[in-house]
Short mmCIF file of C-alpha atoms in Angstrom, two decimals:
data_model
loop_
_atom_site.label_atom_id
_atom_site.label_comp_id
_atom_site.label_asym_id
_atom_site.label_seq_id
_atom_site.Cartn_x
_atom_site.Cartn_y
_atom_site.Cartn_z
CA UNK A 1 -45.83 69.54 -39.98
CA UNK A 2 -43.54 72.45 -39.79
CA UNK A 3 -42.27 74.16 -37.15
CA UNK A 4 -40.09 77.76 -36.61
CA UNK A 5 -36.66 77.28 -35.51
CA UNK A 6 -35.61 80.55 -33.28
CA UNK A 7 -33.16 81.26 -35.82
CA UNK A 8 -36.52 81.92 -38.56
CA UNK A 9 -35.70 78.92 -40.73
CA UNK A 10 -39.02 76.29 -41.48
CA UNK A 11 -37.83 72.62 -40.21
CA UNK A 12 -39.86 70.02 -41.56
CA UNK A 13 -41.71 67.14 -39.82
CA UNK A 14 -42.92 64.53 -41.88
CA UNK A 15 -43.58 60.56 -41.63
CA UNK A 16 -42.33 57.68 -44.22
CA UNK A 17 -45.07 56.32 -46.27
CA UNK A 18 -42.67 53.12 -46.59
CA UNK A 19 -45.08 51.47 -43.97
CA UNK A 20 -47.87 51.41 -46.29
CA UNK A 21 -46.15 48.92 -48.96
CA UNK A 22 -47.73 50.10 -52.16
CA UNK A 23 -45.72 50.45 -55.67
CA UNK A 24 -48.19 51.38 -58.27
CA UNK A 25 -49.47 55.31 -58.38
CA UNK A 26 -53.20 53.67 -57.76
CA UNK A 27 -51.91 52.15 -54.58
CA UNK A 28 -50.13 55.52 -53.60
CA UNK A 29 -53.21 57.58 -54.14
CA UNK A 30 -55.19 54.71 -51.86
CA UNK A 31 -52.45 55.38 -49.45
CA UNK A 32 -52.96 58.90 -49.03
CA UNK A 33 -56.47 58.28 -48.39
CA UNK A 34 -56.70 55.31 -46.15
CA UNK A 35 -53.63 56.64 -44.60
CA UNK A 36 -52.13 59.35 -44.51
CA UNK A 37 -55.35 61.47 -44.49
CA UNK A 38 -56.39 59.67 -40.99
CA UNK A 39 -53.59 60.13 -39.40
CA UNK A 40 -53.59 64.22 -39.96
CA UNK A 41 -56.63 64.14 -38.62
CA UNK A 42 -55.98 62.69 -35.71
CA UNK A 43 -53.10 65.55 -35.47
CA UNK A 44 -55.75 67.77 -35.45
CA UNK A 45 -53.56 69.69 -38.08
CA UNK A 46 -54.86 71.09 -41.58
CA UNK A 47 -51.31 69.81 -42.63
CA UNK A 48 -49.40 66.76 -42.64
CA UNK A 49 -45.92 66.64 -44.29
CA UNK A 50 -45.35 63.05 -45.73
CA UNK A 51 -41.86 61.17 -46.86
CA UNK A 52 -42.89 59.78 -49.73
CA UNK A 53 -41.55 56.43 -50.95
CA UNK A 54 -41.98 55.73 -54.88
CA UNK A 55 -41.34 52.15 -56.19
CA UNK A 56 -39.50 52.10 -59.41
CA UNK A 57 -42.85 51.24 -61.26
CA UNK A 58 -44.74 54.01 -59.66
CA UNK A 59 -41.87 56.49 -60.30
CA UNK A 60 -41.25 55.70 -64.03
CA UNK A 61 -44.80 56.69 -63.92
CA UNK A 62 -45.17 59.74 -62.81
CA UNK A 63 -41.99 60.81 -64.76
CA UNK A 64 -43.21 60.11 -68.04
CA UNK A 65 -46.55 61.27 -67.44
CA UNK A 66 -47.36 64.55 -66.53
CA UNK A 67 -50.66 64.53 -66.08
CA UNK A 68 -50.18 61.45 -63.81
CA UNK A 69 -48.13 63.56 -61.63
CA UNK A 70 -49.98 66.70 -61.63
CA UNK A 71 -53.43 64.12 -60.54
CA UNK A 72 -50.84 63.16 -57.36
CA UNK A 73 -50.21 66.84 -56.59
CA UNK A 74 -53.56 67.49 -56.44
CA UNK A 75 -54.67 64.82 -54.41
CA UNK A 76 -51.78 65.53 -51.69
CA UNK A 77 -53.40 69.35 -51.64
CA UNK A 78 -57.05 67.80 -51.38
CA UNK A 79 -56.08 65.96 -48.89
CA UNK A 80 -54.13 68.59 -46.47
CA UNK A 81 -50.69 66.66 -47.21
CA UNK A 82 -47.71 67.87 -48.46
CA UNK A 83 -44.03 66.63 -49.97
CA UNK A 84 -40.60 67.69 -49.11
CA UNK A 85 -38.95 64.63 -49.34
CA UNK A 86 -39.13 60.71 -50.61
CA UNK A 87 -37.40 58.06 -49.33
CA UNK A 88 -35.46 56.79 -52.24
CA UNK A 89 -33.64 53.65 -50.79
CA UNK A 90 -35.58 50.78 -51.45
CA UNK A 91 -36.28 50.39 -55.10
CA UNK A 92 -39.05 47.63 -54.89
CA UNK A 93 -40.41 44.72 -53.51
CA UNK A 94 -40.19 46.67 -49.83
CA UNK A 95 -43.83 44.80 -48.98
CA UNK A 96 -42.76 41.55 -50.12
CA UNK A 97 -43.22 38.46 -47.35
CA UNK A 98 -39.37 38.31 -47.70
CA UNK A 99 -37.19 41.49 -48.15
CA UNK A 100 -33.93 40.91 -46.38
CA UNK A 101 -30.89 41.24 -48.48
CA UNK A 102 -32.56 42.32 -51.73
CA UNK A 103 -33.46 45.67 -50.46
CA UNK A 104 -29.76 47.05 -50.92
CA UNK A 105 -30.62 46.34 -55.01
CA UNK A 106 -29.86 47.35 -57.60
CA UNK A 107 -26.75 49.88 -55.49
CA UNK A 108 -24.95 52.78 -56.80
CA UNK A 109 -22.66 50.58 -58.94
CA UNK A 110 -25.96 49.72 -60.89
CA UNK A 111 -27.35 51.88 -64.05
CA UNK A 112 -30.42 51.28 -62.47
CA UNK A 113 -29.80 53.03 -59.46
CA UNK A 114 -29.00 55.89 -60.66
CA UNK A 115 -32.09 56.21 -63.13
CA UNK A 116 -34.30 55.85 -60.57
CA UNK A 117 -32.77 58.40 -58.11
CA UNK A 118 -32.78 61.00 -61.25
CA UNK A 119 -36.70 59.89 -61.57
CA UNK A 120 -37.19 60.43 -58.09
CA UNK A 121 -35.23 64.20 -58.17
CA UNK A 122 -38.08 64.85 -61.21
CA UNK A 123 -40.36 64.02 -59.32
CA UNK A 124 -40.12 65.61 -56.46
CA UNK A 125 -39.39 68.66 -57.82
CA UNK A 126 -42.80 68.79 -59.18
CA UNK A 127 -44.60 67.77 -56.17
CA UNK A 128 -42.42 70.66 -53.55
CA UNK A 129 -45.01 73.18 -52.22
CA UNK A 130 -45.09 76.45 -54.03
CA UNK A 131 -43.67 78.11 -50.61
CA UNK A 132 -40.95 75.69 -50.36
CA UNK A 133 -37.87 75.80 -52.89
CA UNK A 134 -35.29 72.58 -50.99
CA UNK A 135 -35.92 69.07 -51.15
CA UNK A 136 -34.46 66.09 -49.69
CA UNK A 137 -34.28 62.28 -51.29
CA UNK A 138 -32.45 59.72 -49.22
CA UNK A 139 -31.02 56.87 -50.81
CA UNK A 140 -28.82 53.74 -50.09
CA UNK A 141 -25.07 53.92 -48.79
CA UNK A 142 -23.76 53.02 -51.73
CA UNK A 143 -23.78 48.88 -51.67
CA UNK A 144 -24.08 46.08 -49.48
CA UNK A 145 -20.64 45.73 -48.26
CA UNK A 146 -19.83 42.09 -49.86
CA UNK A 147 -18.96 42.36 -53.31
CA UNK A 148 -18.58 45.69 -53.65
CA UNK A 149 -15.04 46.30 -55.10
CA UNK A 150 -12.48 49.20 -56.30
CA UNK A 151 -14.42 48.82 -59.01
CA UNK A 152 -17.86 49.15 -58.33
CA UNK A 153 -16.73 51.60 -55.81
CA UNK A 154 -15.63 53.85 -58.97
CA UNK A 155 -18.87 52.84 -60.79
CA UNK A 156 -20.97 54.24 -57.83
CA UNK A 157 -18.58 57.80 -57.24
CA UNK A 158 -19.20 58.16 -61.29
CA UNK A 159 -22.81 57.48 -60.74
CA UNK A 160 -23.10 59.75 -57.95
CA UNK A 161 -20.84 62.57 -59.20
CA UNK A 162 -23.59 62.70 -62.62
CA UNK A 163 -26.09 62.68 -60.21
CA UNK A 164 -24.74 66.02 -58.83
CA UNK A 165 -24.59 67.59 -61.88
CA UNK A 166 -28.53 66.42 -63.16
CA UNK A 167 -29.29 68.46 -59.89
CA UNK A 168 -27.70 71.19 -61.36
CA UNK A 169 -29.07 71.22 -64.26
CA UNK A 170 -32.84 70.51 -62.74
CA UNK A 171 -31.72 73.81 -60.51
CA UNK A 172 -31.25 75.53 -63.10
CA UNK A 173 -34.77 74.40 -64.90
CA UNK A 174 -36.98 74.72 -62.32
CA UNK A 175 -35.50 76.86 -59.32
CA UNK A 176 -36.04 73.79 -56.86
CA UNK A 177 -33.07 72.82 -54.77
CA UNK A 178 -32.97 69.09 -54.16
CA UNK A 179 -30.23 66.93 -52.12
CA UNK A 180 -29.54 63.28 -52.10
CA UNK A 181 -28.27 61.66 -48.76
CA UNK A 182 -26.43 58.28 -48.22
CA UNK A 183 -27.92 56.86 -45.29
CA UNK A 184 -25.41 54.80 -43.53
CA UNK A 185 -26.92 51.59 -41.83
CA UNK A 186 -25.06 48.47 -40.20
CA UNK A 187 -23.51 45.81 -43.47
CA UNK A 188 -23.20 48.16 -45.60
CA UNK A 189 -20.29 49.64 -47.14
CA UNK A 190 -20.82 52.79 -45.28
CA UNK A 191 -22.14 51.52 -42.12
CA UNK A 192 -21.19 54.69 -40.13
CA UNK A 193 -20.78 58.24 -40.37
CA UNK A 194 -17.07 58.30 -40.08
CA UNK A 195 -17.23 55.40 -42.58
CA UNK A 196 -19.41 57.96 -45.31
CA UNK A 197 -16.45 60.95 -44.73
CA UNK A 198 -14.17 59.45 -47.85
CA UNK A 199 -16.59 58.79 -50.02
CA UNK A 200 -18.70 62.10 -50.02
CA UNK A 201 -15.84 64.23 -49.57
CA UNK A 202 -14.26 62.63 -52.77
CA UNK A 203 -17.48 63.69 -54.71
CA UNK A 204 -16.81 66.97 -52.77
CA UNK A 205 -20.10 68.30 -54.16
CA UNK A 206 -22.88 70.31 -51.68
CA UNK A 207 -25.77 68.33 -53.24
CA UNK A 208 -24.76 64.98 -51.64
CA UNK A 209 -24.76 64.18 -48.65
CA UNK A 210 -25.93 62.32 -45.75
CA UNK A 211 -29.08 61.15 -44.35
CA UNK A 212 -28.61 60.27 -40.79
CA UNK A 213 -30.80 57.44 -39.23
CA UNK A 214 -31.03 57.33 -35.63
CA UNK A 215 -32.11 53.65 -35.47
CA UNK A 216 -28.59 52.69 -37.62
CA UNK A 217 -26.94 55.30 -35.66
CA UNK A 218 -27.92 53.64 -32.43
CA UNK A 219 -27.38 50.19 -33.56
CA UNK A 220 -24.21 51.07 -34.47
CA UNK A 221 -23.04 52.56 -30.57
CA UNK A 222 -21.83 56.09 -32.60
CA UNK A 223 -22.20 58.60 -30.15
CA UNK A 224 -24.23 61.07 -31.85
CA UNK A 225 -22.60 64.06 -30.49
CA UNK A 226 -18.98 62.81 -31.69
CA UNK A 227 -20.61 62.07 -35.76
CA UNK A 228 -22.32 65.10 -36.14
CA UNK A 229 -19.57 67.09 -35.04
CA UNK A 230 -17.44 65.30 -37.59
CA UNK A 231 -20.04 65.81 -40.12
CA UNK A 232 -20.08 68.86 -39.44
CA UNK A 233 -15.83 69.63 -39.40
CA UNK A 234 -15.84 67.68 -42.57
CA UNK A 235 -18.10 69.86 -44.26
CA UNK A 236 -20.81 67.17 -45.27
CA UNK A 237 -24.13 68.41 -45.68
CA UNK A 238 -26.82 66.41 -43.09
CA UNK A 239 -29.39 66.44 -46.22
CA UNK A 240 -32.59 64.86 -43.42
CA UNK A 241 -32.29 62.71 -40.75
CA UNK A 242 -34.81 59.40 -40.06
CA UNK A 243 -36.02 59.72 -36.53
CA UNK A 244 -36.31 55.95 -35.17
CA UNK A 245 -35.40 53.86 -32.28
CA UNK A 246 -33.17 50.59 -32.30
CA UNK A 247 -33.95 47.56 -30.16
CA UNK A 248 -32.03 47.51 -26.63
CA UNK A 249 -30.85 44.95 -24.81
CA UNK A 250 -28.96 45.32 -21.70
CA UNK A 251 -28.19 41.76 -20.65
CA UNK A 252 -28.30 39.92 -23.74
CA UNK A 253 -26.38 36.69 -21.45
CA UNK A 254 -29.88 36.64 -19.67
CA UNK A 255 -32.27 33.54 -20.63
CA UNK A 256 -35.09 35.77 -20.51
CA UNK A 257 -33.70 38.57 -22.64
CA UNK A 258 -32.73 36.03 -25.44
CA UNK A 259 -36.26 34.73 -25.28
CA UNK A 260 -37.31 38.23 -25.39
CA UNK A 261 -35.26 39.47 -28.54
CA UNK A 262 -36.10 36.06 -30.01
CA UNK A 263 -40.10 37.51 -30.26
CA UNK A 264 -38.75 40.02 -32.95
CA UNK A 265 -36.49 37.57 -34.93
CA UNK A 266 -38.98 37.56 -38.03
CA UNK A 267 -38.89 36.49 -41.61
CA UNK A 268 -39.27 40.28 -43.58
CA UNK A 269 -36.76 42.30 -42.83
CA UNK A 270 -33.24 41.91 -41.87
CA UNK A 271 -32.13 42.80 -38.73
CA UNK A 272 -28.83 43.47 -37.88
CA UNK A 273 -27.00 42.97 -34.37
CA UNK A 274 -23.66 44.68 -32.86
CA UNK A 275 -22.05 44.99 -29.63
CA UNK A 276 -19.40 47.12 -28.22
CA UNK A 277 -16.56 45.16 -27.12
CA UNK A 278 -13.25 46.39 -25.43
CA UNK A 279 -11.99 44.95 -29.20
CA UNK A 280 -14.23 47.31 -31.29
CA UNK A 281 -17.66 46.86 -32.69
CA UNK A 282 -18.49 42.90 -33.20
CA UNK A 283 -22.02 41.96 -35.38
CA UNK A 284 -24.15 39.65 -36.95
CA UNK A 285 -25.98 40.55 -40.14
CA UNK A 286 -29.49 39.08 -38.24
CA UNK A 287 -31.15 38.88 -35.50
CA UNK A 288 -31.15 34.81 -35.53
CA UNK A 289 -27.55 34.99 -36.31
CA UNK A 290 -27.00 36.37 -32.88
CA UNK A 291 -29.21 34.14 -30.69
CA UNK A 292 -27.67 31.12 -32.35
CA UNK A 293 -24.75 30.15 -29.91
CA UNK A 294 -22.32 32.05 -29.88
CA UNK A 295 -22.20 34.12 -32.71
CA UNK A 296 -22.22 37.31 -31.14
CA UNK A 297 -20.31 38.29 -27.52
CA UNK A 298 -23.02 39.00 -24.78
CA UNK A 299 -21.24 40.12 -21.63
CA UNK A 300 -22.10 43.54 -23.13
CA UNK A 301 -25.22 45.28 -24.32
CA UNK A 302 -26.81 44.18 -27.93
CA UNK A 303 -28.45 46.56 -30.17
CA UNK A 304 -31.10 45.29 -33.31
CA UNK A 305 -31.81 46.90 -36.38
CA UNK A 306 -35.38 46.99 -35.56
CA UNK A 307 -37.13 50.13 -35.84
CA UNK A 308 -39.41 50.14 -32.76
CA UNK A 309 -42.35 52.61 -32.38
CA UNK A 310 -40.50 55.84 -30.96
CA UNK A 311 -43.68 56.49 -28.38
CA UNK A 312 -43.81 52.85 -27.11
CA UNK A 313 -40.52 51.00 -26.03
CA UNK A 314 -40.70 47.10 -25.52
CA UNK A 315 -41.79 45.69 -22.57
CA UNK A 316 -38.56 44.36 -19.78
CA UNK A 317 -36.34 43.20 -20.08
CA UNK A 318 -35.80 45.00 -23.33
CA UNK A 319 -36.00 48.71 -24.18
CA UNK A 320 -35.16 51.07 -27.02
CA UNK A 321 -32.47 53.86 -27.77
CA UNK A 322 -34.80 57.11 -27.90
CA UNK A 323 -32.30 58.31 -25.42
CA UNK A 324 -30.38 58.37 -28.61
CA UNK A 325 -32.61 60.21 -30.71
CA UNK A 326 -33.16 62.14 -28.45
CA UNK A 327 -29.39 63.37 -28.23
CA UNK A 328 -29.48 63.06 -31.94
CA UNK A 329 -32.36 65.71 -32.26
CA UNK A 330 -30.54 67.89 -29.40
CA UNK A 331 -27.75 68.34 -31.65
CA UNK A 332 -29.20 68.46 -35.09
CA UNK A 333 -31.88 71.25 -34.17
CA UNK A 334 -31.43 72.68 -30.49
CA UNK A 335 -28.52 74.54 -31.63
CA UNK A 336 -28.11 78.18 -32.93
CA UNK A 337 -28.64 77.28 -36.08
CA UNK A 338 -30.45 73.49 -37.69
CA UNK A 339 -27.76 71.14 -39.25
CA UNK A 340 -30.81 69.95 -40.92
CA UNK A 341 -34.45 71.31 -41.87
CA UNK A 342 -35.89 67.71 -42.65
CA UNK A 343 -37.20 65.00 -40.21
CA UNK A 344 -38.63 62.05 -40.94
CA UNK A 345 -40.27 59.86 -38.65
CA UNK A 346 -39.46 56.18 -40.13
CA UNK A 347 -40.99 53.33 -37.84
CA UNK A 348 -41.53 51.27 -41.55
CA UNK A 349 -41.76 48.03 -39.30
CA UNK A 350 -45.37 48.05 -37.37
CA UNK A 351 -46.79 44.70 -39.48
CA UNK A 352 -43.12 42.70 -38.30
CA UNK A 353 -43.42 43.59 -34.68
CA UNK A 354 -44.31 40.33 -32.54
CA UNK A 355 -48.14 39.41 -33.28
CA UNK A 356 -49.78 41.25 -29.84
CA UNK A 357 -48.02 44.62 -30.50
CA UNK A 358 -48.96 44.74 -34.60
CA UNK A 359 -51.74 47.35 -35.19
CA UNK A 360 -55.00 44.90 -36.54
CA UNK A 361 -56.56 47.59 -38.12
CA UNK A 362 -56.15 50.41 -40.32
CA UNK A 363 -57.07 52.65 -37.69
CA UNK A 364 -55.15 51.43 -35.12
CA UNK A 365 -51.88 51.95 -37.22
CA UNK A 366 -53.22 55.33 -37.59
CA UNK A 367 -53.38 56.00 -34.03
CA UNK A 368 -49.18 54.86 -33.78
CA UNK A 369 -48.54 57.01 -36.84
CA UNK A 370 -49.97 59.62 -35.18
CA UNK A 371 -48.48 59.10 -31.38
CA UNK A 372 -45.04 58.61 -33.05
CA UNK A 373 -46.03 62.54 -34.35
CA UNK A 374 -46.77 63.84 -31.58
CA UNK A 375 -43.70 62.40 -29.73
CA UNK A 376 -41.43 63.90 -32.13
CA UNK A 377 -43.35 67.19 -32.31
CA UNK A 378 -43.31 67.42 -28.26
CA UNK A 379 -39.24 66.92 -28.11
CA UNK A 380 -38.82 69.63 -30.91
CA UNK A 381 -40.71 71.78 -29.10
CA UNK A 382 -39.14 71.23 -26.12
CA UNK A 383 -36.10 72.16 -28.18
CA UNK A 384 -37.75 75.89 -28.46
CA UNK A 385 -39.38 75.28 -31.81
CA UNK A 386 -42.56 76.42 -32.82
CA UNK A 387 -44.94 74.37 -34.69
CA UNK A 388 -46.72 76.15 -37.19
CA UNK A 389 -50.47 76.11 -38.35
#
């Protein structure tokens, strides 16, 4: 979906395919059908912008053969779908029974990392819409933050830093401008915005940058007026952001709210906790962390890595933070100018919600896909943008 921003400039609106766990190109093409396809109709649009998310396997395919990835470019036109940016942070395994901690490997300090990113950046420059010339890929915050060193931490500013200069040079080849963005998310070694300011002004180079995540913004109690203002006085680029909502919870002390929060403690993903005490920001690295005595302070509000659907908050006693993104949005595109042209809705987390809210068919996930859409397209244009046909 794309939309006019009063200044002229084309923001993007797109949704993560990361829901639909596929990583082979046969399951990606199956996607787009079973999928994505239904849920642009239901838009009633002719055009659906997608945020594509390419396994390792799937991407090492399409690299190394072009026909392969000319066959996917067809099939997204065919099918009234279109690609201006993949979600490069997990590199597999993201529909396996048990993700958790293994979703922050292979990280920037890895080889491995940084050939896939460059396979992604090839990639995607093939699949960008003839009309469209910038592209967006956004990728891990550099590690997990245990056993990340000084250096690993020089291993993954080398990495990065050749990354740079690959865009460059793919710049150069094919006149398509792609960007990478950290996305900073609670545990990791750049958990925050202010904690991504060293590290991407060191690289110092206008093709990285940040992805900013509502859900990890909110999680993490940033206000989002204070970080993007500091993004924005420290000169780093806002490559996309990942509209999502966090789970809320005001009175964590509560009986009922534990039992309530203890619905969406599930095996998948990991799920991490903070508060806001008068002492600073205090965590867990899960959901059952927190619950479990007294692991985590509850005289103030608790916030879950859980990426709720944006259009329906939990039931009481528990909400989400779309108040959040919607501040979030406010700032990024209800300004004179966007600090960022790419959206992404990202609710990757319908199949680990508790058992009566999962979708239990195809179609039904379709229909939240597509409400999720139309939420976000109603609040930009609320914001005075225009969708376009």
């Amino acid at each position: 979906m794309r939309f006019r921003h009063p200044d002229g400039s084309t923001v993007h609106l797109a949704y993560c395919t990361n829901v639909h766990p596929a990583e082979t190109l046969d399951g990606i093409l199956a996607q787009l059908r079973d999928h994505c396809e239904p849920v642009r109709r239901r838009l009633g649009r002719d055009r659906l912008g997608i945020g594509l998310w390419l396994a390792r396997d799937a991407a090492h395919a399409l690299v190394t053969d072009p026909s392969a990835l000319r066959g996917l470019r067809t099939e997204l036109e065919h099918r009234g779908l279109e690609v201006v940016t993949l979600n490069g942070f997990p590199y597999e395994g993201f529909g396996a029974e048990e993700v958790k901690y293994r979703v922050y490997q292979p990280d920037w300090a890895d080889p491995e990392r940084l050939a896939h990113t460059t396979d992604l950046a090839r990639v995607l420059a093939q699949l960008l819409p003839d009309d469209v010339t910038e592209g967006s890929i956004s990728t891990l915050p550099l590690a997990w933050r245990t056993a990340y060193d000084q250096e690993r931490a020089t291993a993954a500013h080398t990495a990065l830093t050749t990354l740079a200069e690959r865009l460059d040079a793919l710049h150069e080849l094919t006149g398509r401008s792609l960007r990478i963005g950290l996305e900073p998310e609670p545990g990791c070694t750049v958990e925050t915005t202010r904690d991504a300011l060293a590290p991407l002004t060191a690289i110092g180079h206008d093709r990285i940058g940040i992805c900013v995540d509502t859900c990890h913004l909110a999680t993490s109690f940033e206000d989002p007026h204070t970080a993007l203002d500091a993004l924005a006085q420290a000169r780093v680029p806002i490559v996309k952001s990942q509209l999502s909502a966090a789970l809320h919870a005001e009175h964590p002390h509560l009986p009922e709210v534990r039992a309530a929060l203890a619905a969406f403690d599930e095996p998948r993903f990991l799920h991490q906790t903070r508060t806001l005490t008068a002492a600073g920001l205090r965590g867990t690295d899960d959901l059952d962390e927190a619950l479990a005595g007294d692991a985590l302070p509850d005289a103030s509000p608790w916030r879950a890595h859980f990426h709720v659907p944006l259009h329906a908050a939990p039931a009481a006693p528990l909400t989400s933070t779309l108040p959040v993104l919607r501040a979030a949005l406010t700032r990024l595109v209800g300004g004179p100018h966007p600090l960022t042209h790419h959206l992404e809705v990202e609710t990757y987390t319908w199949q680990a919600l508790p058992p009566e809210l999962r979708p239990r068919a195809r179609a039904q996930l379709a229909d939240g896909i597509a409400a999720e859409l139309t939420l976000a397209r109603d609040l930009l244009t609320d914001l005075g943008l225009k969708e376009l046909p």
